[in-house]
C-alpha positions as protocol buffer text, in pm:
chain_id: "A"
residue {
  index: 1
  type: MET
  ca { x: 24444 y: 10393 z: 22635 }
}
residue {
  index: 2
  type: ILE
  ca { x: 24036 y: 10363 z: 22620 }
}
residue {
  index: 3
  type: LEU
  ca { x: 23988 y: 10240 z: 23002 }
}
residue {
  index: 4
  type: SER
  ca { x: 24279 y: 10498 z: 23139 }
}
residue {
  index: 5
  type: LEU
  ca { x: 24042 y: 10806 z: 22966 }
}
residue {
  index: 6
  type: THR
  ca { x: 23736 y: 10602 z: 23094 }
}
residue {
  index: 7
  type: GLU
  ca { x: 23883 y: 10609 z: 23452 }
}
residue {
  index: 8
  type: GLN
  ca { x: 23961 y: 10986 z: 23431 }
}
residue {
  index: 9
  type: SER
  ca { x: 23626 y: 11063 z: 23326 }
}
residue {
  index: 10
  type: SER
  ca { x: 23379 y: 10866 z: 23521 }
}
residue {
  index: 11
  type: LYS
  ca { x: 23435 y: 11089 z: 23853 }
}
residue {
  index: 12
  type: ASN
  ca { x: 23257 y: 11332 z: 23657 }
}
residue {
  index: 13
  type: MET
  ca { x: 23003 y: 11158 z: 23466 }
}
residue {
  index: 14
  type: GLU
  ca { x: 22710 y: 11200 z: 23739 }
}
residue {
  index: 15
  type: ASN
  ca { x: 22725 y: 11585 z: 23637 }
}
residue {
  index: 16
  type: LYS
  ca { x: 22790 y: 11606 z: 23290 }
}
residue {
  index: 17
  type: VAL
  ca { x: 22460 y: 11434 z: 23128 }
}
residue {
  index: 18
  type: TRP
  ca { x: 22376 y: 11653 z: 22819 }
}
residue {
  index: 19
  type: PRO
  ca { x: 22061 y: 11511 z: 22700 }
}
residue {
  index: 20
  type: VAL
  ca { x: 21944 y: 11524 z: 22373 }
}
residue {
  index: 21
  type: GLN
  ca { x: 21648 y: 11783 z: 22344 }
}
residue {
  index: 22
  type: PRO
  ca { x: 21334 y: 11685 z: 22126 }
}
residue {
  index: 23
  type: GLN
  ca { x: 21311 y: 11860 z: 21835 }
}
residue {
  index: 24
  type: LYS
  ca { x: 20930 y: 11938 z: 21922 }
}
residue {
  index: 25
  type: SER
  ca { x: 21055 y: 12156 z: 22188 }
}
residue {
  index: 26
  type: LEU
  ca { x: 21244 y: 12377 z: 21932 }
}
residue {
  index: 27
  type: ARG
  ca { x: 20971 y: 12440 z: 21723 }
}
residue {
  index: 28
  type: PHE
  ca { x: 20830 y: 12720 z: 21920 }
}
residue {
  index: 29
  type: LYS
  ca { x: 21173 y: 12887 z: 22062 }
}
residue {
  index: 30
  type: PRO
  ca { x: 21234 y: 13244 z: 21988 }
}
residue {
  index: 31
  type: LEU
  ca { x: 21506 y: 13278 z: 21693 }
}
residue {
  index: 32
  type: ALA
  ca { x: 21726 y: 13498 z: 21961 }
}
residue {
  index: 33
  type: GLU
  ca { x: 21719 y: 13124 z: 22167 }
}
residue {
  index: 34
  type: LEU
  ca { x: 21777 y: 12893 z: 21872 }
}
residue {
  index: 35
  type: CYS
  ca { x: 22198 y: 12880 z: 21989 }
}
residue {
  index: 36
  type: VAL
  ca { x: 22447 y: 12610 z: 22091 }
}
residue {
  index: 37
  type: ASP
  ca { x: 22710 y: 12768 z: 22305 }
}
residue {
  index: 38
  type: HIS
  ca { x: 22503 y: 12789 z: 22608 }
}
residue {
  index: 39
  type: GLY
  ca { x: 22635 y: 12652 z: 22918 }
}
residue {
  index: 40
  type: GLU
  ca { x: 22977 y: 12473 z: 22947 }
}
residue {
  index: 41
  type: ARG
  ca { x: 23023 y: 12234 z: 22621 }
}
residue {
  index: 42
  type: PRO
  ca { x: 23208 y: 11875 z: 22736 }
}
residue {
  index: 43
  type: LYS
  ca { x: 23546 y: 11842 z: 22634 }
}
residue {
  index: 44
  type: MET
  ca { x: 23763 y: 11586 z: 22493 }
}
residue {
  index: 45
  type: PRO
  ca { x: 24103 y: 11470 z: 22676 }
}
residue {
  index: 46
  type: ALA
  ca { x: 24444 y: 11447 z: 22496 }
}
residue {
  index: 47
  type: LEU
  ca { x: 24449 y: 11074 z: 22309 }
}
residue {
  index: 48
  type: ASP
  ca { x: 24746 y: 10863 z: 22382 }
}
residue {
  index: 49
  type: GLY
  ca { x: 24913 y: 10769 z: 22065 }
}
residue {
  index: 50
  type: VAL
  ca { x: 24774 y: 10995 z: 21793 }
}
residue {
  index: 51
  type: THR
  ca { x: 25025 y: 11000 z: 21489 }
}
residue {
  index: 52
  type: ASP
  ca { x: 25018 y: 11293 z: 21214 }
}
residue {
  index: 53
  type: GLU
  ca { x: 24823 y: 11060 z: 21019 }
}
residue {
  index: 54
  type: HIS
  ca { x: 24605 y: 11058 z: 21263 }
}
residue {
  index: 55
  type: LYS
  ca { x: 24539 y: 11434 z: 21253 }
}
residue {
  index: 56
  type: LYS
  ca { x: 24471 y: 11436 z: 20901 }
}
residue {
  index: 57
  type: ALA
  ca { x: 24115 y: 11358 z: 20947 }
}
residue {
  index: 58
  type: GLY
  ca { x: 24056 y: 11686 z: 21134 }
}
residue {
  index: 59
  type: THR
  ca { x: 24217 y: 11860 z: 20879 }
}
residue {
  index: 60
  type: HIS
  ca { x: 23970 y: 11698 z: 20663 }
}
residue {
  index: 61
  type: LEU
  ca { x: 23687 y: 11788 z: 20849 }
}
residue {
  index: 62
  type: ALA
  ca { x: 23801 y: 12139 z: 20870 }
}
residue {
  index: 63
  type: ALA
  ca { x: 23833 y: 12154 z: 20501 }
}
residue {
  index: 64
  type: ILE
  ca { x: 23456 y: 12014 z: 20441 }
}
residue {
  index: 65
  type: HIS
  ca { x: 23366 y: 12321 z: 20707 }
}
residue {
  index: 66
  type: ARG
  ca { x: 23525 y: 12605 z: 20506 }
}
residue {
  index: 67
  type: MET
  ca { x: 23390 y: 12474 z: 20233 }
}
residue {
  index: 68
  type: HIS
  ca { x: 23012 y: 12502 z: 20383 }
}
residue {
  index: 69
  type: LEU
  ca { x: 23110 y: 12845 z: 20511 }
}
residue {
  index: 70
  type: ARG
  ca { x: 23209 y: 12979 z: 20186 }
}
residue {
  index: 71
  type: ASP
  ca { x: 22947 y: 12892 z: 20034 }
}
residue {
  index: 72
  type: MET
  ca { x: 22746 y: 13047 z: 20367 }
}
residue {
  index: 73
  type: ASN
  ca { x: 22959 y: 13344 z: 20322 }
}
residue {
  index: 74
  type: TYR
  ca { x: 22827 y: 13428 z: 19946 }
}
residue {
  index: 75
  type: ILE
  ca { x: 22507 y: 13415 z: 20065 }
}
residue {
  index: 76
  type: GLY
  ca { x: 22608 y: 13675 z: 20322 }
}
residue {
  index: 77
  type: GLN
  ca { x: 22735 y: 13891 z: 20007 }
}
residue {
  index: 78
  type: LEU
  ca { x: 22421 y: 13870 z: 19802 }
}
residue {
  index: 79
  type: ILE
  ca { x: 22226 y: 13984 z: 20171 }
}
residue {
  index: 80
  type: GLU
  ca { x: 22464 y: 14303 z: 20097 }
}
residue {
  index: 81
  type: ASN
  ca { x: 22378 y: 14331 z: 19712 }
}
residue {
  index: 82
  type: VAL
  ca { x: 22026 y: 14305 z: 19790 }
}
residue {
  index: 83
  type: LYS
  ca { x: 22024 y: 14597 z: 20053 }
}
residue {
  index: 84
  type: SER
  ca { x: 22301 y: 14808 z: 19865 }
}
residue {
  index: 85
  type: GLY
  ca { x: 21989 y: 15023 z: 19747 }
}
residue {
  index: 86
  type: GLY
  ca { x: 21932 y: 15138 z: 20104 }
}
residue {
  index: 87
  type: ALA
  ca { x: 21980 y: 14926 z: 20425 }
}
residue {
  index: 88
  type: SER
  ca { x: 21627 y: 15045 z: 20528 }
}
residue {
  index: 89
  type: ALA
  ca { x: 21285 y: 14857 z: 20454 }
}
residue {
  index: 90
  type: ALA
  ca { x: 21183 y: 15170 z: 20315 }
}
residue {
  index: 91
  type: ALA
  ca { x: 21479 y: 15193 z: 20072 }
}
residue {
  index: 92
  type: LEU
  ca { x: 21396 y: 14840 z: 19978 }
}
residue {
  index: 93
  type: ALA
  ca { x: 21046 y: 14880 z: 19941 }
}
residue {
  index: 94
  type: GLU
  ca { x: 21104 y: 15172 z: 19649 }
}
residue {
  index: 95
  type: LYS
  ca { x: 21314 y: 14942 z: 19457 }
}
residue {
  index: 96
  type: ILE
  ca { x: 21153 y: 14602 z: 19503 }
}
residue {
  index: 97
  type: SER
  ca { x: 20986 y: 14632 z: 19178 }
}
residue {
  index: 98
  type: THR
  ca { x: 21320 y: 14656 z: 18999 }
}
residue {
  index: 99
  type: VAL
  ca { x: 21419 y: 14337 z: 18801 }
}
residue {
  index: 100
  type: GLU
  ca { x: 21773 y: 14336 z: 18942 }
}
residue {
  index: 101
  type: LEU
  ca { x: 21667 y: 14374 z: 19293 }
}
residue {
  index: 102
  type: THR
  ca { x: 21375 y: 14081 z: 19240 }
}
residue {
  index: 103
  type: GLU
  ca { x: 21610 y: 13876 z: 19072 }
}
residue {
  index: 104
  type: ASN
  ca { x: 21892 y: 13912 z: 19365 }
}
residue {
  index: 105
  type: MET
  ca { x: 21653 y: 13832 z: 19616 }
}
residue {
  index: 106
  type: ARG
  ca { x: 21505 y: 13516 z: 19423 }
}
residue {
  index: 107
  type: GLN
  ca { x: 21855 y: 13416 z: 19402 }
}
residue {
  index: 108
  type: PHE
  ca { x: 21880 y: 13473 z: 19763 }
}
residue {
  index: 109
  type: GLY
  ca { x: 21612 y: 13280 z: 19854 }
}
residue {
  index: 110
  type: THR
  ca { x: 21690 y: 12966 z: 19629 }
}
residue {
  index: 111
  type: LEU
  ca { x: 22113 y: 12970 z: 19792 }
}
residue {
  index: 112
  type: CYS
  ca { x: 21971 y: 12947 z: 20105 }
}
residue {
  index: 113
  type: GLY
  ca { x: 21712 y: 12668 z: 20007 }
}
residue {
  index: 114
  type: ARG
  ca { x: 22003 y: 12468 z: 19871 }
}
residue {
  index: 115
  type: GLU
  ca { x: 22259 y: 12516 z: 20156 }
}
residue {
  index: 116
  type: CYS
  ca { x: 21973 y: 12404 z: 20375 }
}
residue {
  index: 117
  type: GLN
  ca { x: 21961 y: 12063 z: 20194 }
}
residue {
  index: 118
  type: VAL
  ca { x: 22348 y: 12015 z: 20208 }
}
residue {
  index: 119
  type: LEU
  ca { x: 22409 y: 12116 z: 20541 }
}
residue {
  index: 120
  type: ASN
  ca { x: 22127 y: 11842 z: 20668 }
}
residue {
  index: 121
  type: PHE
  ca { x: 22326 y: 11611 z: 20423 }
}
residue {
  index: 122
  type: HIS
  ca { x: 22664 y: 11655 z: 20633 }
}
residue {
  index: 123
  type: HIS
  ca { x: 22496 y: 11623 z: 20960 }
}
residue {
  index: 124
  type: ASP
  ca { x: 22301 y: 11310 z: 20881 }
}
residue {
  index: 125
  type: ALA
  ca { x: 22618 y: 11156 z: 20760 }
}
residue {
  index: 126
  type: GLU
  ca { x: 22751 y: 11255 z: 21053 }
}
residue {
  index: 127
  type: GLU
  ca { x: 22508 y: 11110 z: 21291 }
}
residue {
  index: 128
  type: GLN
  ca { x: 22481 y: 10767 z: 21048 }
}
residue {
  index: 129
  type: MET
  ca { x: 22848 y: 10701 z: 20961 }
}
residue {
  index: 130
  type: VAL
  ca { x: 23048 y: 10878 z: 21208 }
}
residue {
  index: 131
  type: PHE
  ca { x: 22951 y: 10894 z: 21555 }
}
residue {
  index: 132
  type: PRO
  ca { x: 22836 y: 10546 z: 21589 }
}
residue {
  index: 133
  type: GLN
  ca { x: 23224 y: 10484 z: 21565 }
}
residue {
  index: 134
  type: LEU
  ca { x: 23279 y: 10716 z: 21794 }
}
residue {
  index: 135
  type: GLU
  ca { x: 23006 y: 10644 z: 22063 }
}
residue {
  index: 136
  type: GLN
  ca { x: 23145 y: 10236 z: 22032 }
}
residue {
  index: 137
  type: GLN
  ca { x: 23488 y: 10347 z: 22197 }
}
residue {
  index: 138
  type: GLY
  ca { x: 23378 y: 10358 z: 22543 }
}
residue {
  index: 139
  type: ILE
  ca { x: 23544 y: 10684 z: 22627 }
}
residue {
  index: 140
  type: ILE
  ca { x: 23296 y: 10878 z: 22838 }
}
residue {
  index: 141
  type: ASP
  ca { x: 23408 y: 11216 z: 22763 }
}
residue {
  index: 142
  type: LEU
  ca { x: 23384 y: 11150 z: 22351 }
}
residue {
  index: 143
  type: SER
  ca { x: 23067 y: 11016 z: 22450 }
}
residue {
  index: 144
  type: LEU
  ca { x: 22945 y: 11313 z: 22595 }
}
residue {
  index: 145
  type: ILE
  ca { x: 23046 y: 11518 z: 22310 }
}
residue {
  index: 146
  type: VAL
  ca { x: 22860 y: 11335 z: 22057 }
}
residue {
  index: 147
  type: ALA
  ca { x: 22569 y: 11389 z: 22229 }
}
residue {
  index: 148
  type: ARG
  ca { x: 22610 y: 11741 z: 22295 }
}
residue {
  index: 149
  type: LEU
  ca { x: 22685 y: 11750 z: 21902 }
}
residue {
  index: 150
  type: LYS
  ca { x: 22365 y: 11558 z: 21852 }
}
residue {
  index: 151
  type: GLU
  ca { x: 22175 y: 11816 z: 22047 }
}
residue {
  index: 152
  type: GLU
  ca { x: 22320 y: 12114 z: 21878 }
}
residue {
  index: 153
  type: HIS
  ca { x: 22222 y: 11953 z: 21545 }
}
residue {
  index: 154
  type: LEU
  ca { x: 21877 y: 11936 z: 21675 }
}
residue {
  index: 155
  type: VAL
  ca { x: 21943 y: 12374 z: 21687 }
}
residue {
  index: 156
  type: ILE
  ca { x: 22063 y: 12390 z: 21339 }
}
residue {
  index: 157
  type: HIS
  ca { x: 21805 y: 12125 z: 21216 }
}
residue {
  index: 158
  type: GLU
  ca { x: 21540 y: 12364 z: 21338 }
}
residue {
  index: 159
  type: LEU
  ca { x: 21693 y: 12711 z: 21166 }
}
residue {
  index: 160
  type: LEU
  ca { x: 21730 y: 12533 z: 20879 }
}
residue {
  index: 161
  type: ASN
  ca { x: 21356 y: 12406 z: 20862 }
}
residue {
  index: 162
  type: ARG
  ca { x: 21303 y: 12791 z: 20943 }
}
residue {
  index: 163
  type: LEU
  ca { x: 21533 y: 12867 z: 20709 }
}
residue {
  index: 164
  type: GLN
  ca { x: 21347 y: 12663 z: 20393 }
}
residue {
  index: 165
  type: ASP
  ca { x: 21027 y: 12784 z: 20496 }
}
residue {
  index: 166
  type: ALA
  ca { x: 21169 y: 13135 z: 20441 }
}
residue {
  index: 167
  type: ALA
  ca { x: 21362 y: 13050 z: 20139 }
}
residue {
  index: 168
  type: ASN
  ca { x: 21071 y: 12942 z: 19975 }
}
residue {
  index: 169
  type: GLN
  ca { x: 20837 y: 13208 z: 20035 }
}
residue {
  index: 170
  type: LEU
  ca { x: 21093 y: 13445 z: 19950 }
}
residue {
  index: 171
  type: VAL
  ca { x: 21139 y: 13295 z: 19618 }
}
residue {
  index: 172
  type: ALA
  ca { x: 20773 y: 13285 z: 19588 }
}
residue {
  index: 173
  type: GLU
  ca { x: 20717 y: 13656 z: 19671 }
}
residue {
  index: 174
  type: GLN
  ca { x: 21002 y: 13882 z: 19678 }
}
residue {
  index: 175
  type: THR
  ca { x: 20888 y: 14109 z: 19961 }
}
residue {
  index: 176
  type: VAL
  ca { x: 21071 y: 14323 z: 20225 }
}
residue {
  index: 177
  type: GLU
  ca { x: 20902 y: 14146 z: 20473 }
}
residue {
  index: 178
  type: ASN
  ca { x: 20996 y: 13825 z: 20358 }
}
residue {
  index: 179
  type: PHE
  ca { x: 21350 y: 13942 z: 20289 }
}
residue {
  index: 180
  type: PHE
  ca { x: 21420 y: 14065 z: 20656 }
}
residue {
  index: 181
  type: THR
  ca { x: 21267 y: 13725 z: 20808 }
}
residue {
  index: 182
  type: THR
  ca { x: 21507 y: 13513 z: 20551 }
}
residue {
  index: 183
  type: GLU
  ca { x: 21788 y: 13727 z: 20635 }
}
residue {
  index: 184
  type: ALA
  ca { x: 21742 y: 13728 z: 21009 }
}
residue {
  index: 185
  type: LEU
  ca { x: 21674 y: 13326 z: 21018 }
}
residue {
  index: 186
  type: PHE
  ca { x: 22030 y: 13292 z: 20762 }
}
residue {
  index: 187
  type: LEU
  ca { x: 22239 y: 13513 z: 20992 }
}
residue {
  index: 188
  type: GLN
  ca { x: 22151 y: 13326 z: 21312 }
}
residue {
  index: 189
  type: LEU
  ca { x: 22220 y: 13028 z: 21134 }
}
residue {
  index: 190
  type: LEU
  ca { x: 22555 y: 13102 z: 21002 }
}
residue {
  index: 191
  type: LYS
  ca { x: 22642 y: 13223 z: 21401 }
}
residue {
  index: 192
  type: VAL
  ca { x: 22516 y: 12868 z: 21535 }
}
residue {
  index: 193
  type: VAL
  ca { x: 22698 y: 12683 z: 21241 }
}
residue {
  index: 194
  type: LYS
  ca { x: 23052 y: 12897 z: 21302 }
}
residue {
  index: 195
  type: SER
  ca { x: 23035 y: 12778 z: 21702 }
}
residue {
  index: 196
  type: HIS
  ca { x: 22898 y: 12449 z: 21635 }
}
residue {
  index: 197
  type: PHE
  ca { x: 23177 y: 12412 z: 21390 }
}
residue {
  index: 198
  type: GLY
  ca { x: 23463 y: 12536 z: 21570 }
}
residue {
  index: 199
  type: TYR
  ca { x: 23374 y: 12286 z: 21901 }
}
residue {
  index: 200
  type: GLU
  ca { x: 23339 y: 11976 z: 21661 }
}
residue {
  index: 201
  type: GLU
  ca { x: 23679 y: 12074 z: 21492 }
}
residue {
  index: 202
  type: THR
  ca { x: 23864 y: 12156 z: 21868 }
}
residue {
  index: 203
  type: GLU
  ca { x: 23752 y: 11793 z: 22033 }
}
residue {
  index: 204
  type: LEU
  ca { x: 23699 y: 11541 z: 21764 }
}
residue {
  index: 205
  type: GLY
  ca { x: 23975 y: 11625 z: 21552 }
}
residue {
  index: 206
  type: ASP
  ca { x: 24221 y: 11394 z: 21698 }
}
residue {
  index: 207
  type: ALA
  ca { x: 23974 y: 11089 z: 21777 }
}
residue {
  index: 208
  type: LEU
  ca { x: 23820 y: 11076 z: 21462 }
}
residue {
  index: 209
  type: GLY
  ca { x: 24168 y: 10987 z: 21279 }
}
residue {
  index: 210
  type: LYS
  ca { x: 24230 y: 10695 z: 21529 }
}
residue {
  index: 211
  type: PHE
  ca { x: 23836 y: 10563 z: 21554 }
}
residue {
  index: 212
  type: VAL
  ca { x: 23678 y: 10683 z: 21181 }
}
residue {
  index: 213
  type: PRO
  ca { x: 23900 y: 10479 z: 20953 }
}
residue {
  index: 214
  type: PHE
  ca { x: 23680 y: 10603 z: 20671 }
}
residue {
  index: 215
  type: ILE
  ca { x: 23710 y: 10995 z: 20748 }
}
């Protein structure tokens, strides 16, 4: 099965190189350019012999992702709570001294920082325990997908680093400028994470069940 998949993939291998970008190259990129859905993402051919038991791993991964997205959506709701007195910077500035607004902004910054840590742990676990198991299978398309996911992790980690810094600044000083900086970073991260999670679930679901026994 592995040999047949490799043979099917090898003809296109030369045109399917997905180099992992050095993280340093992302440091000075504009926020709008920190995205993951550019170009053509590698696709996974159907695997032979996939059972219902194998498919449970993909379901488990999706459940983990939904947990992260639920937490991020909660943070998004908190953004709206902060802005409920007026969406403009001027309106926020007028209310900046109120205890409730200040506390909401502080909580927003704290939750953003906490979610940064959780997502970092999730990706570190994948790269240290899951991806090596998949790369060892000798399936070219699968290896290309893993390489692309690693590249996307770098983008997400850059966003996480920026968001962590912005969140810390917001917790220290609840200003309108700090709030909108943190909000922009959070919304970009949410967009990128949704795209990344969807791609990972679609392409790795069956492979996780077949090749990663501890999932």
